[in-house]
Each structure stands twice: as C-alpha cells, then as structure tokens.
Amino acid sequence: MRDKETLKQEILDAFRYRHATKEFDPNKKIPEEDFRFILETGQLSPSSFGFEPWRFLVVQSEELREKVKNTAWGAFGKLPEASHFVIILARTKVDTKYDSEYLQDHFRNKKKMPEDFMANYLKRIEEFQKSDFNLLEGDRPLFDWACKQTYIVLANMMTAAAQIGIDSCPIEGFNFEKMNKLLADEGLLDDGHFGISVMCAFGYRVKEPNPKTRRPLDDIVKWV
C-alpha cells in the first residue's frame, strides 16, 4: 500500500495538472470506463441535507451539441472537439422545498428513513429554509442554493478526471434564459423540475498550458 506522503503528492500533482482546457484534441476519445468513473465521483459527491439536487446530461448527440455550441458562447470553442460534454442541472423549488414530493420520496424510498425520523428531519429542513438561509422568497433562492451543491460535483469530477490524465473545462459562459429554453424545448428539464446550473467539457489537451499561478497560501489563509 502506498504511504500517505505518496498519496498526498499524487493528489497535489493532479491539482497542478488540471487547468481550464481551451482546446481539445478531437481525435482522442475518453474510454467509456474512465468516463463512468468520472460520473461516479459526481454521483458520490456530498450535498446539503443529502438532497442530491442534480442531474447530469452527457451530451453526445451531434445535433444537440451544435445547438448548445450556438447558444452558449462559452461552449463555442469546446464543441464539437471535446470528447464528452456534460450539462449539470439543478433541481428547482418544485423539488427542493421542504414539503416537496421529491424530498418525501427521496428520504423515504432512497434514503430509507423511518417515518418519525423523516418527519423531524423535514421539519429541520423547513426551519433552515425559512429562517436560517431565508430561501423561500421567490423561486430563485432555492434554485441558486441547489446550484451551489452542483459545484461540489463539478469540482470533484474535474479533479477525478485530472487524477487519471483527463482534461476538463468548466463553463458558465451562457445566457441563463436561452439555455433553459433550449433544454426545455428538447424536453430535458422535466417540465420545470430542473434548470441549468453549469457545464463542463472533458477530453485531452492539444497543447500544454502556461504554468499554474496562484496567490501564496499565506495570502488566502488566516488562522484564528
């Protein structure tokens, strides 16, 4: 078994290797088992209260890729060259409000919570949404809160990819309303249960990036 210091170095090497790849090699495709591994790291990511408020659209259809490329300016240079392209959706207020049918099903049938425990758990979620984070005024606060959870997924998938030598590029370069309309027209938002959060392209770099630069650790860490 590898020692702790070796493992730590391998993880740091992956973080140093990862960069926002601007140009992918269209002739190199990610093996199916490798991309499934990346998706599983997203699946296993943590979420607040264990909601798992996400869905991953793996866009391999050339027709849909072309539509996304022409709708989202941040994706224009990544499609169709990227081996795999993922749109991460977040659940809307319809599913994430404390009394939603989704949460009832999720905790009862997926998490297998006892009824009395689930009732108390949902009451705690209600207090959190109403008082702690004030998430119930309008539709956007709860949706934005769910989107925050998807960024945990995004980071884990990109890091996992880097650990096995696969490149990635996170993409926020799109008009929110236009992308949601495109996806809704394609029947991918389940009649308002989902909205777009973020996108990510995966593949293999064409050229090596410039050296990674970051502010010194002492600049960004304060021990108190």
GROMACS .gro file of N, CA and C in nm, residues 30-196:
model
  501
   30ILE      N    1  -1.234   0.969  -2.465
   30ILE     CA    2  -1.220   0.912  -2.331
   30ILE      C    3  -1.283   0.772  -2.331
   31PRO      N    4  -1.211   0.671  -2.283
   31PRO     CA    5  -1.270   0.536  -2.274
   31PRO      C    6  -1.395   0.537  -2.186
   32GLU      N    7  -1.491   0.455  -2.222
   32GLU     CA    8  -1.620   0.452  -2.153
   32GLU      C    9  -1.603   0.427  -2.003
   33GLU      N   10  -1.514   0.333  -1.967
   33GLU     CA   11  -1.498   0.302  -1.825
   33GLU      C   12  -1.436   0.419  -1.748
   34ASP      N   13  -1.351   0.498  -1.814
   34ASP     CA   14  -1.292   0.615  -1.748
   34ASP      C   15  -1.397   0.723  -1.725
   35PHE      N   16  -1.485   0.743  -1.825
   35PHE     CA   17  -1.584   0.848  -1.805
   35PHE      C   18  -1.690   0.805  -1.704
   36ARG      N   19  -1.719   0.678  -1.700
   36ARG     CA   20  -1.812   0.630  -1.596
   36ARG      C   21  -1.753   0.655  -1.458
   37PHE      N   22  -1.624   0.634  -1.444
   37PHE     CA   23  -1.556   0.664  -1.317
   37PHE      C   24  -1.574   0.811  -1.280
   38ILE      N   25  -1.557   0.901  -1.377
   38ILE     CA   26  -1.574   1.045  -1.351
   38ILE      C   27  -1.718   1.074  -1.307
   39LEU      N   28  -1.815   1.014  -1.375
   39LEU     CA   29  -1.955   1.034  -1.338
   39LEU      C   30  -1.985   0.981  -1.198
   40GLU      N   31  -1.922   0.870  -1.163
   40GLU     CA   32  -1.946   0.813  -1.029
   40GLU      C   33  -1.891   0.902  -0.920
   41THR      N   34  -1.782   0.974  -0.946
   41THR     CA   35  -1.733   1.068  -0.845
   41THR      C   36  -1.831   1.182  -0.827
   42GLY      N   37  -1.903   1.219  -0.934
   42GLY     CA   38  -2.010   1.317  -0.920
   42GLY      C   39  -2.125   1.261  -0.840
   43GLN      N   40  -2.164   1.139  -0.872
   43GLN     CA   41  -2.274   1.073  -0.801
   43GLN      C   42  -2.246   1.063  -0.651
   44LEU      N   43  -2.123   1.039  -0.614
   44LEU     CA   44  -2.087   1.019  -0.473
   44LEU      C   45  -2.056   1.149  -0.400
   45SER      N   46  -2.072   1.262  -0.466
   45SER     CA   47  -2.042   1.391  -0.404
   45SER      C   48  -2.144   1.424  -0.295
   46PRO      N   49  -2.103   1.503  -0.195
   46PRO     CA   50  -2.196   1.541  -0.089
   46PRO      C   51  -2.290   1.653  -0.131
   47SER      N   52  -2.404   1.661  -0.065
   47SER     CA   53  -2.498   1.770  -0.087
   47SER      C   54  -2.564   1.805   0.045
   48SER      N   55  -2.608   1.928   0.057
   48SER     CA   56  -2.669   1.975   0.180
   48SER      C   57  -2.794   1.892   0.212
   49PHE      N   58  -2.800   1.840   0.333
   49PHE     CA   59  -2.910   1.755   0.380
   49PHE      C   60  -2.923   1.627   0.297
   50GLY      N   61  -2.827   1.598   0.212
   50GLY     CA   62  -2.834   1.478   0.130
   50GLY      C   63  -2.940   1.484   0.022
   51PHE      N   64  -2.972   1.604  -0.028
   51PHE     CA   65  -3.078   1.621  -0.128
   51PHE      C   66  -3.043   1.557  -0.263
   52GLU      N   67  -2.914   1.556  -0.299
   52GLU     CA   68  -2.870   1.518  -0.434
   52GLU      C   69  -2.953   1.592  -0.540
   53PRO      N   70  -2.951   1.726  -0.537
   53PRO     CA   71  -3.041   1.804  -0.622
   53PRO      C   72  -2.986   1.827  -0.763
   54TRP      N   73  -2.946   1.721  -0.830
   54TRP     CA   74  -2.878   1.739  -0.958
   54TRP      C   75  -2.915   1.631  -1.059
   55ARG      N   76  -2.882   1.660  -1.183
   55ARG     CA   77  -2.887   1.562  -1.292
   55ARG      C   78  -2.776   1.597  -1.389
   56PHE      N   79  -2.712   1.495  -1.446
   56PHE     CA   80  -2.602   1.515  -1.540
   56PHE      C   81  -2.647   1.478  -1.681
   57LEU      N   82  -2.649   1.574  -1.770
   57LEU     CA   83  -2.679   1.548  -1.910
   57LEU      C   84  -2.547   1.529  -1.985
   58VAL      N   85  -2.519   1.409  -2.029
   58VAL     CA   86  -2.399   1.383  -2.108
   58VAL      C   87  -2.439   1.399  -2.254
   59VAL      N   88  -2.396   1.510  -2.313
   59VAL     CA   89  -2.443   1.548  -2.447
   59VAL      C   90  -2.350   1.490  -2.552
   60GLN      N   91  -2.391   1.379  -2.612
   60GLN     CA   92  -2.313   1.317  -2.718
   60GLN      C   93  -2.379   1.332  -2.855
   61SER      N   94  -2.506   1.369  -2.858
   61SER     CA   95  -2.576   1.393  -2.984
   61SER      C   96  -2.511   1.510  -3.059
   62GLU      N   97  -2.469   1.484  -3.182
   62GLU     CA   98  -2.405   1.590  -3.261
   62GLU      C   99  -2.502   1.705  -3.285
   63GLU      N  100  -2.630   1.673  -3.305
   63GLU     CA  101  -2.730   1.776  -3.331
   63GLU      C  102  -2.747   1.868  -3.209
   64LEU      N  103  -2.757   1.808  -3.090
   64LEU     CA  104  -2.773   1.888  -2.969
   64LEU      C  105  -2.644   1.963  -2.937
   65ARG      N  106  -2.531   1.902  -2.962
   65ARG     CA  107  -2.403   1.972  -2.939
   65ARG      C  108  -2.396   2.100  -3.025
   66GLU      N  109  -2.442   2.090  -3.147
   66GLU     CA  110  -2.440   2.206  -3.235
   66GLU      C  111  -2.532   2.316  -3.181
   67LYS      N  112  -2.647   2.278  -3.130
   67LYS     CA  113  -2.740   2.375  -3.072
   67LYS      C  114  -2.680   2.441  -2.948
   68VAL      N  115  -2.617   2.362  -2.863
   68VAL     CA  116  -2.554   2.417  -2.743
   68VAL      C  117  -2.441   2.511  -2.781
   69LYS      N  118  -2.359   2.469  -2.877
   69LYS     CA  119  -2.246   2.550  -2.922
   69LYS      C  120  -2.291   2.687  -2.971
   70ASN      N  121  -2.404   2.689  -3.039
   70ASN     CA  122  -2.453   2.814  -3.097
   70ASN      C  123  -2.540   2.895  -3.001
   71THR      N  124  -2.567   2.841  -2.883
   71THR     CA  125  -2.647   2.911  -2.783
   71THR      C  126  -2.561   2.962  -2.668
   72ALA      N  127  -2.462   2.884  -2.631
   72ALA     CA  128  -2.375   2.918  -2.517
   72ALA      C  129  -2.238   2.961  -2.569
   73TRP      N  130  -2.208   3.091  -2.554
   73TRP     CA  131  -2.082   3.140  -2.610
   73TRP      C  132  -1.960   3.074  -2.547
   74GLY      N  133  -1.971   3.032  -2.420
   74GLY     CA  134  -1.858   2.969  -2.354
   74GLY      C  135  -1.829   2.829  -2.406
   75ALA      N  136  -1.927   2.769  -2.473
   75ALA     CA  137  -1.908   2.634  -2.526
   75ALA      C  138  -1.863   2.634  -2.671
   76PHE      N  139  -1.864   2.749  -2.734
   76PHE     CA  140  -1.839   2.756  -2.879
   76PHE      C  141  -1.705   2.694  -2.918
   77GLY      N  142  -1.602   2.722  -2.841
   77GLY     CA  143  -1.470   2.670  -2.875
   77GLY      C  144  -1.443   2.530  -2.823
   78LYS      N  145  -1.535   2.473  -2.747
   78LYS     CA  146  -1.514   2.340  -2.689
   78LYS      C  147  -1.588   2.231  -2.765
   79LEU      N  148  -1.694   2.270  -2.834
   79LEU     CA  149  -1.772   2.173  -2.910
   79LEU      C  150  -1.748   2.197  -3.059
   80PRO      N  151  -1.734   2.093  -3.141
   80PRO     CA  152  -1.752   1.953  -3.106
   80PRO      C  153  -1.624   1.880  -3.066
   81GLU      N  154  -1.514   1.951  -3.040
   81GLU     CA  155  -1.385   1.886  -3.018
   81GLU      C  156  -1.378   1.805  -2.889
   82ALA      N  157  -1.451   1.846  -2.784
   82ALA     CA  158  -1.444   1.775  -2.657
   82ALA      C  159  -1.494   1.632  -2.673
   83SER      N  160  -1.427   1.540  -2.606
   83SER     CA  161  -1.469   1.400  -2.611
   83SER      C  162  -1.607   1.383  -2.548
   84HIS      N  163  -1.626   1.443  -2.430
   84HIS     CA  164  -1.754   1.436  -2.359
   84HIS      C  165  -1.791   1.576  -2.310
   85PHE      N  166  -1.920   1.604  -2.312
   85PHE     CA  167  -1.969   1.734  -2.270
   85PHE      C  168  -2.087   1.713  -2.176
   86VAL      N  169  -2.077   1.771  -2.055
   86VAL     CA  170  -2.178   1.748  -1.952
   86VAL      C  171  -2.246   1.880  -1.914
   87ILE      N  172  -2.377   1.879  -1.915
   87ILE     CA  173  -2.455   1.990  -1.861
   87ILE      C  174  -2.509   1.945  -1.726
   88ILE      N  175  -2.473   2.016  -1.621
   88ILE     CA  176  -2.519   1.981  -1.487
   88ILE      C  177  -2.644   2.063  -1.456
   89LEU      N  178  -2.753   1.995  -1.432
   89LEU     CA  179  -2.877   2.060  -1.396
   89LEU      C  180  -2.895   2.061  -1.245
   90ALA      N  181  -2.968   2.160  -1.196
   90ALA     CA  182  -3.004   2.166  -1.054
   90ALA      C  183  -3.156   2.158  -1.043
   91ARG      N  184  -3.203   2.096  -0.938
   91ARG     CA  185  -3.348   2.088  -0.915
   91ARG      C  186  -3.401   2.225  -0.873
   92THR      N  187  -3.522   2.254  -0.916
   92THR     CA  188  -3.586   2.381  -0.885
   92THR      C  189  -3.663   2.371  -0.753
   93LYS      N  190  -3.726   2.481  -0.716
   93LYS     CA  191  -3.804   2.487  -0.592
   93LYS      C  192  -3.913   2.382  -0.586
   94VAL      N  193  -3.964   2.341  -0.702
   94VAL     CA  194  -4.067   2.237  -0.708
   94VAL      C  195  -4.022   2.113  -0.632
   95ASP      N  196  -3.893   2.082  -0.640
   95ASP     CA  197  -3.840   1.960  -0.577
   95ASP      C  198  -3.763   1.984  -0.448
   96THR      N  199  -3.714   2.105  -0.426
   96THR     CA  200  -3.625   2.126  -0.311
   96THR      C  201  -3.691   2.196  -0.193
   97LYS      N  202  -3.816   2.241  -0.208
   97LYS     CA  203  -3.888   2.297  -0.094
   97LYS      C  204  -3.914   2.186   0.007
   98TYR      N  205  -3.912   2.220   0.133
   98TYR     CA  206  -3.916   2.121   0.242
   98TYR      C  207  -4.034   2.024   0.233
   99ASP      N  208  -4.146   2.065   0.171
   99ASP     CA  209  -4.265   1.980   0.165
   99ASP      C  210  -4.287   1.919   0.027
  100SER      N  211  -4.182   1.912  -0.055
  100SER     CA  212  -4.198   1.863  -0.193
  100SER      C  213  -4.217   1.711  -0.198
  101GLU      N  214  -4.280   1.667  -0.305
  101GLU     CA  215  -4.297   1.523  -0.328
  101GLU      C  216  -4.161   1.456  -0.349
  102TYR      N  217  -4.070   1.528  -0.416
  102TYR     CA  218  -3.937   1.470  -0.440
  102TYR      C  219  -3.867   1.436  -0.310
  103LEU      N  220  -3.869   1.528  -0.213
  103LEU     CA  221  -3.800   1.502  -0.087
  103LEU      C  222  -3.867   1.390  -0.009
  104GLN      N  223  -3.999   1.386  -0.012
  104GLN     CA  224  -4.070   1.276   0.055
  104GLN      C  225  -4.024   1.142  -0.002
  105ASP      N  226  -4.022   1.133  -0.135
  105ASP     CA  227  -3.979   1.008  -0.200
  105ASP      C  228  -3.832   0.980  -0.176
  106HIS      N  229  -3.751   1.086  -0.185
  106HIS     CA  230  -3.606   1.069  -0.171
  106HIS      C  231  -3.570   1.014  -0.033
  107PHE      N  232  -3.626   1.073   0.071
  107PHE     CA  233  -3.590   1.030   0.206
  107PHE      C  234  -3.658   0.898   0.244
  108ARG      N  235  -3.778   0.876   0.195
  108ARG     CA  236  -3.850   0.753   0.230
  108ARG      C  237  -3.797   0.633   0.153
  109ASN      N  238  -3.782   0.650   0.021
  109ASN     CA  239  -3.753   0.534  -0.064
  109ASN      C  240  -3.607   0.519  -0.105
  110LYS      N  241  -3.532   0.630  -0.110
  110LYS     CA  242  -3.390   0.620  -0.145
  110LYS      C  243  -3.303   0.613  -0.020
  111LYS      N  244  -3.331   0.700   0.076
  111LYS     CA  245  -3.253   0.702   0.200
  111LYS      C  246  -3.304   0.604   0.305
  112LYS      N  247  -3.426   0.551   0.284
  112LYS     CA  248  -3.487   0.454   0.375
  112LYS      C  249  -3.498   0.507   0.518
  113MET      N  250  -3.539   0.632   0.531
  113MET     CA  251  -3.556   0.690   0.664
  113MET      C  252  -3.684   0.640   0.729
  114PRO      N  253  -3.681   0.606   0.857
  114PRO     CA  254  -3.804   0.577   0.930
  114PRO      C  255  -3.896   0.699   0.929
  115GLU      N  256  -4.028   0.676   0.929
  115GLU     CA  257  -4.124   0.785   0.914
  115GLU      C  258  -4.109   0.892   1.022
  116ASP      N  259  -4.090   0.852   1.148
  116ASP     CA  260  -4.080   0.951   1.255
  116ASP      C  261  -3.953   1.034   1.241
  117PHE      N  262  -3.843   0.968   1.203
  117PHE     CA  263  -3.717   1.040   1.183
  117PHE      C  264  -3.730   1.136   1.065
  118MET      N  265  -3.793   1.090   0.956
  118MET     CA  266  -3.810   1.173   0.838
  118MET      C  267  -3.893   1.296   0.869
  119ALA      N  268  -3.998   1.282   0.947
  119ALA     CA  269  -4.082   1.395   0.982
  119ALA      C  270  -4.003   1.502   1.056
  120ASN      N  271  -3.918   1.459   1.150
  120ASN     CA  272  -3.835   1.555   1.224
  120ASN      C  273  -3.728   1.616   1.134
  121TYR      N  274  -3.675   1.535   1.044
  121TYR     CA  275  -3.570   1.583   0.952
  121TYR      C  276  -3.627   1.690   0.859
  122LEU      N  277  -3.747   1.665   0.807
  122LEU     CA  278  -3.810   1.764   0.719
  122LEU      C  279  -3.846   1.892   0.794
  123LYS      N  280  -3.879   1.880   0.919
  123LYS     CA  281  -3.908   1.998   1.000
  123LYS      C  282  -3.781   2.082   1.018
  124ARG      N  283  -3.668   2.014   1.038
  124ARG     CA  284  -3.541   2.087   1.049
  124ARG      C  285  -3.508   2.155   0.917
  125ILE      N  286  -3.533   2.089   0.806
  125ILE     CA  287  -3.510   2.150   0.675
  125ILE      C  288  -3.601   2.271   0.657
  126GLU      N  289  -3.724   2.261   0.700
  126GLU     CA  290  -3.817   2.374   0.692
  126GLU      C  291  -3.764   2.494   0.769
  127GLU      N  292  -3.714   2.471   0.889
  127GLU     CA  293  -3.657   2.580   0.969
  127GLU      C  294  -3.536   2.641   0.899
  128PHE      N  295  -3.453   2.555   0.841
  128PHE     CA  296  -3.334   2.602   0.769
  128PHE      C  297  -3.374   2.690   0.651
  129GLN      N  298  -3.470   2.643   0.572
  129GLN     CA  299  -3.510   2.717   0.453
  129GLN      C  300  -3.584   2.845   0.486
  130LYS      N  301  -3.665   2.843   0.592
  130LYS     CA  302  -3.743   2.961   0.628
  130LYS      C  303  -3.661   3.065   0.704
  131SER      N  304  -3.581   3.018   0.800
  131SER     CA  305  -3.517   3.111   0.894
  131SER      C  306  -3.367   3.125   0.877
  132ASP      N  307  -3.297   3.012   0.869
  132ASP     CA  308  -3.151   3.018   0.869
  132ASP      C  309  -3.096   3.084   0.743
  133PHE      N  310  -3.147   3.043   0.626
  133PHE     CA  311  -3.094   3.094   0.499
  133PHE      C  312  -3.194   3.176   0.420
  134ASN      N  313  -3.317   3.187   0.470
  134ASN     CA  314  -3.420   3.269   0.405
  134ASN      C  315  -3.431   3.236   0.255
  135LEU      N  316  -3.466   3.111   0.225
  135LEU     CA  317  -3.462   3.061   0.088
  135LEU      C  318  -3.598   3.054   0.019
  136LEU      N  319  -3.704   3.094   0.086
  136LEU     CA  320  -3.837   3.068   0.032
  136LEU      C  321  -3.904   3.188  -0.034
  137GLU      N  322  -3.838   3.302  -0.038
  137GLU     CA  323  -3.896   3.420  -0.103
  137GLU      C  324  -3.866   3.418  -0.252
  138GLY      N  325  -3.964   3.378  -0.331
  138GLY     CA  326  -3.943   3.365  -0.475
  138GLY      C  327  -3.887   3.228  -0.510
  139ASP      N  328  -3.867   3.206  -0.640
  139ASP     CA  329  -3.818   3.076  -0.688
  139ASP      C  330  -3.666   3.067  -0.694
  140ARG      N  331  -3.599   3.180  -0.710
  140ARG     CA  332  -3.455   3.177  -0.739
  140ARG      C  333  -3.367   3.138  -0.620
  141PRO      N  334  -3.397   3.183  -0.495
  141PRO     CA  335  -3.305   3.149  -0.386
  141PRO      C  336  -3.284   2.998  -0.366
  142LEU      N  337  -3.391   2.920  -0.368
  142LEU     CA  338  -3.375   2.776  -0.350
  142LEU      C  339  -3.302   2.713  -0.469
  143PHE      N  340  -3.331   2.763  -0.589
  143PHE     CA  341  -3.262   2.710  -0.706
  143PHE      C  342  -3.113   2.742  -0.700
  144ASP      N  343  -3.078   2.866  -0.663
  144ASP     CA  344  -2.937   2.903  -0.652
  144ASP      C  345  -2.868   2.822  -0.544
  145TRP      N  346  -2.940   2.793  -0.436
  145TRP     CA  347  -2.884   2.709  -0.329
  145TRP      C  348  -2.854   2.569  -0.382
  146ALA      N  349  -2.945   2.514  -0.463
  146ALA     CA  350  -2.922   2.383  -0.523
  146ALA      C  351  -2.802   2.389  -0.618
  147CYS      N  352  -2.790   2.500  -0.693
  147CYS     CA  353  -2.677   2.516  -0.784
  147CYS      C  354  -2.544   2.512  -0.709
  148LYS      N  355  -2.541   2.568  -0.588
  148LYS     CA  356  -2.419   2.563  -0.508
  148LYS      C  357  -2.375   2.418  -0.487
  149GLN      N  358  -2.472   2.328  -0.468
  149GLN     CA  359  -2.438   2.188  -0.446
  149GLN      C  360  -2.375   2.127  -0.571
  150THR      N  361  -2.423   2.171  -0.689
  150THR     CA  362  -2.370   2.113  -0.813
  150THR      C  363  -2.224   2.151  -0.836
  151TYR      N  364  -2.180   2.260  -0.776
  151TYR     CA  365  -2.040   2.299  -0.794
  151TYR      C  366  -1.946   2.207  -0.716
  152ILE      N  367  -1.999   2.143  -0.612
  152ILE     CA  368  -1.920   2.039  -0.544
  152ILE      C  369  -1.899   1.923  -0.640
  153VAL      N  370  -2.007   1.884  -0.708
  153VAL     CA  371  -1.999   1.780  -0.811
  153VAL      C  372  -1.897   1.818  -0.919
  154LEU      N  373  -1.909   1.940  -0.969
  154LEU     CA  374  -1.821   1.988  -1.075
  154LEU      C  375  -1.675   1.976  -1.034
  155ALA      N  376  -1.642   2.024  -0.916
  155ALA     CA  377  -1.502   2.020  -0.869
  155ALA      C  378  -1.453   1.877  -0.855
  156ASN      N  379  -1.536   1.790  -0.798
  156ASN     CA  380  -1.494   1.651  -0.779
  156ASN      C  381  -1.472   1.580  -0.911
  157MET      N  382  -1.559   1.606  -1.009
  157MET     CA  383  -1.544   1.540  -1.138
  157MET      C  384  -1.419   1.589  -1.210
  158MET      N  385  -1.390   1.719  -1.203
  158MET     CA  386  -1.271   1.771  -1.270
  158MET      C  387  -1.144   1.719  -1.204
  159THR      N  388  -1.144   1.712  -1.071
  159THR     CA  389  -1.026   1.661  -1.002
  159THR      C  390  -1.005   1.514  -1.029
  160ALA      N  391  -1.113   1.437  -1.026
  160ALA     CA  392  -1.102   1.294  -1.056
  160ALA      C  393  -1.049   1.272  -1.197
  161ALA      N  394  -1.099   1.354  -1.290
  161ALA     CA  395  -1.050   1.343  -1.428
  161ALA      C  396  -0.901   1.370  -1.435
  162ALA      N  397  -0.857   1.474  -1.367
  162ALA     CA  398  -0.715   1.510  -1.369
  162ALA      C  399  -0.629   1.398  -1.311
  163GLN      N  400  -0.681   1.329  -1.212
  163GLN     CA  401  -0.604   1.222  -1.148
  163GLN      C  402  -0.578   1.105  -1.243
  164ILE      N  403  -0.660   1.093  -1.347
  164ILE     CA  404  -0.635   0.985  -1.444
  164ILE      C  405  -0.596   1.042  -1.581
  165GLY      N  406  -0.546   1.167  -1.581
  165GLY     CA  407  -0.488   1.225  -1.702
  165GLY      C  408  -0.587   1.275  -1.804
  166ILE      N  409  -0.709   1.310  -1.759
  166ILE     CA  410  -0.812   1.362  -1.848
  166ILE      C  411  -0.834   1.510  -1.819
  167ASP      N  412  -0.844   1.588  -1.923
  167ASP     CA  413  -0.859   1.733  -1.910
  167ASP      C  414  -1.005   1.774  -1.905
  168SER      N  415  -1.028   1.897  -1.858
  168SER     CA  416  -1.164   1.947  -1.845
  168SER      C  417  -1.166   2.099  -1.853
  169CYS      N  418  -1.285   2.152  -1.873
  169CYS     CA  419  -1.303   2.297  -1.869
  169CYS      C  420  -1.444   2.329  -1.819
  170PRO      N  421  -1.456   2.393  -1.702
  170PRO     CA  422  -1.588   2.433  -1.654
  170PRO      C  423  -1.639   2.551  -1.736
  171ILE      N  424  -1.770   2.557  -1.757
  171ILE     CA  425  -1.825   2.660  -1.846
  171ILE      C  426  -1.948   2.723  -1.782
  172GLU      N  427  -1.939   2.853  -1.759
  172GLU     CA  428  -2.054   2.934  -1.718
  172GLU      C  429  -2.092   3.035  -1.826
  173GLY      N  430  -2.027   3.029  -1.939
  173GLY     CA  431  -2.048   3.128  -2.044
  173GLY      C  432  -2.172   3.101  -2.126
  174PHE      N  433  -2.287   3.135  -2.070
  174PHE     CA  434  -2.412   3.118  -2.143
  174PHE      C  435  -2.518   3.210  -2.084
  175ASN      N  436  -2.619   3.240  -2.167
  175ASN     CA  437  -2.734   3.315  -2.120
  175ASN      C  438  -2.830   3.217  -2.054
  176PHE      N  439  -2.860   3.242  -1.928
  176PHE     CA  440  -2.940   3.150  -1.847
  176PHE      C  441  -3.076   3.120  -1.912
  177GLU      N  442  -3.146   3.223  -1.953
  177GLU     CA  443  -3.280   3.203  -2.009
  177GLU      C  444  -3.275   3.130  -2.143
  178LYS      N  445  -3.179   3.165  -2.228
  178LYS     CA  446  -3.169   3.100  -2.359
  178LYS      C  447  -3.134   2.952  -2.346
  179MET      N  448  -3.041   2.919  -2.256
  179MET     CA  449  -3.004   2.779  -2.239
  179MET      C  450  -3.119   2.699  -2.178
  180ASN      N  451  -3.189   2.757  -2.082
  180ASN     CA  452  -3.303   2.687  -2.025
  180ASN      C  453  -3.412   2.664  -2.130
  181LYS      N  454  -3.433   2.762  -2.217
  181LYS     CA  455  -3.533   2.745  -2.323
  181LYS      C  456  -3.492   2.633  -2.418
  182LEU      N  457  -3.364   2.632  -2.456
  182LEU     CA  458  -3.315   2.526  -2.544
  182LEU      C  459  -3.339   2.389  -2.482
  183LEU      N  460  -3.300   2.375  -2.357
  183LEU     CA  461  -3.313   2.245  -2.290
  183LEU      C  462  -3.459   2.208  -2.266
  184ALA      N  463  -3.541   2.308  -2.238
  184ALA     CA  464  -3.684   2.282  -2.220
  184ALA      C  465  -3.746   2.236  -2.353
  185ASP      N  466  -3.710   2.303  -2.462
  185ASP     CA  467  -3.760   2.265  -2.593
  185ASP      C  468  -3.718   2.123  -2.631
  186GLU      N  469  -3.603   2.081  -2.579
  186GLU     CA  470  -3.554   1.945  -2.605
  186GLU      C  471  -3.616   1.843  -2.509
  187GLY      N  472  -3.700   1.891  -2.416
  187GLY     CA  473  -3.766   1.802  -2.320
  187GLY      C  474  -3.674   1.750  -2.211
  188LEU      N  475  -3.573   1.829  -2.175
  188LEU     CA  476  -3.470   1.781  -2.081
  188LEU      C  477  -3.481   1.841  -1.941
  189LEU      N  478  -3.579   1.926  -1.919
  189LEU     CA  479  -3.592   1.990  -1.786
  189LEU      C  480  -3.710   1.937  -1.705
  190ASP      N  481  -3.769   1.830  -1.752
  190ASP     CA  482  -3.880   1.765  -1.678
  190ASP      C  483  -3.988   1.865  -1.635
  191ASP      N  484  -4.033   1.944  -1.730
  191ASP     CA  485  -4.144   2.038  -1.704
  191ASP      C  486  -4.121   2.126  -1.582
  192GLY      N  487  -4.003   2.185  -1.575
  192GLY     CA  488  -3.975   2.282  -1.470
  192GLY      C  489  -3.916   2.227  -1.343
  193HIS      N  490  -3.886   2.098  -1.339
  193HIS     CA  491  -3.825   2.040  -1.219
  193HIS      C  492  -3.674   2.065  -1.215
  194PHE      N  493  -3.615   2.101  -1.328
  194PHE     CA  494  -3.472   2.127  -1.335
  194PHE      C  495  -3.445   2.257  -1.409
  195GLY      N  496  -3.327   2.313  -1.385
  195GLY     CA  497  -3.277   2.427  -1.459
  195GLY      C  498  -3.127   2.410  -1.475
  196ILE      N  499  -3.069   2.479  -1.573
  196ILE     CA  500  -2.925   2.465  -1.594
  196ILE      C  501  -2.847   2.534  -1.482
   0.00000   0.00000   0.00000
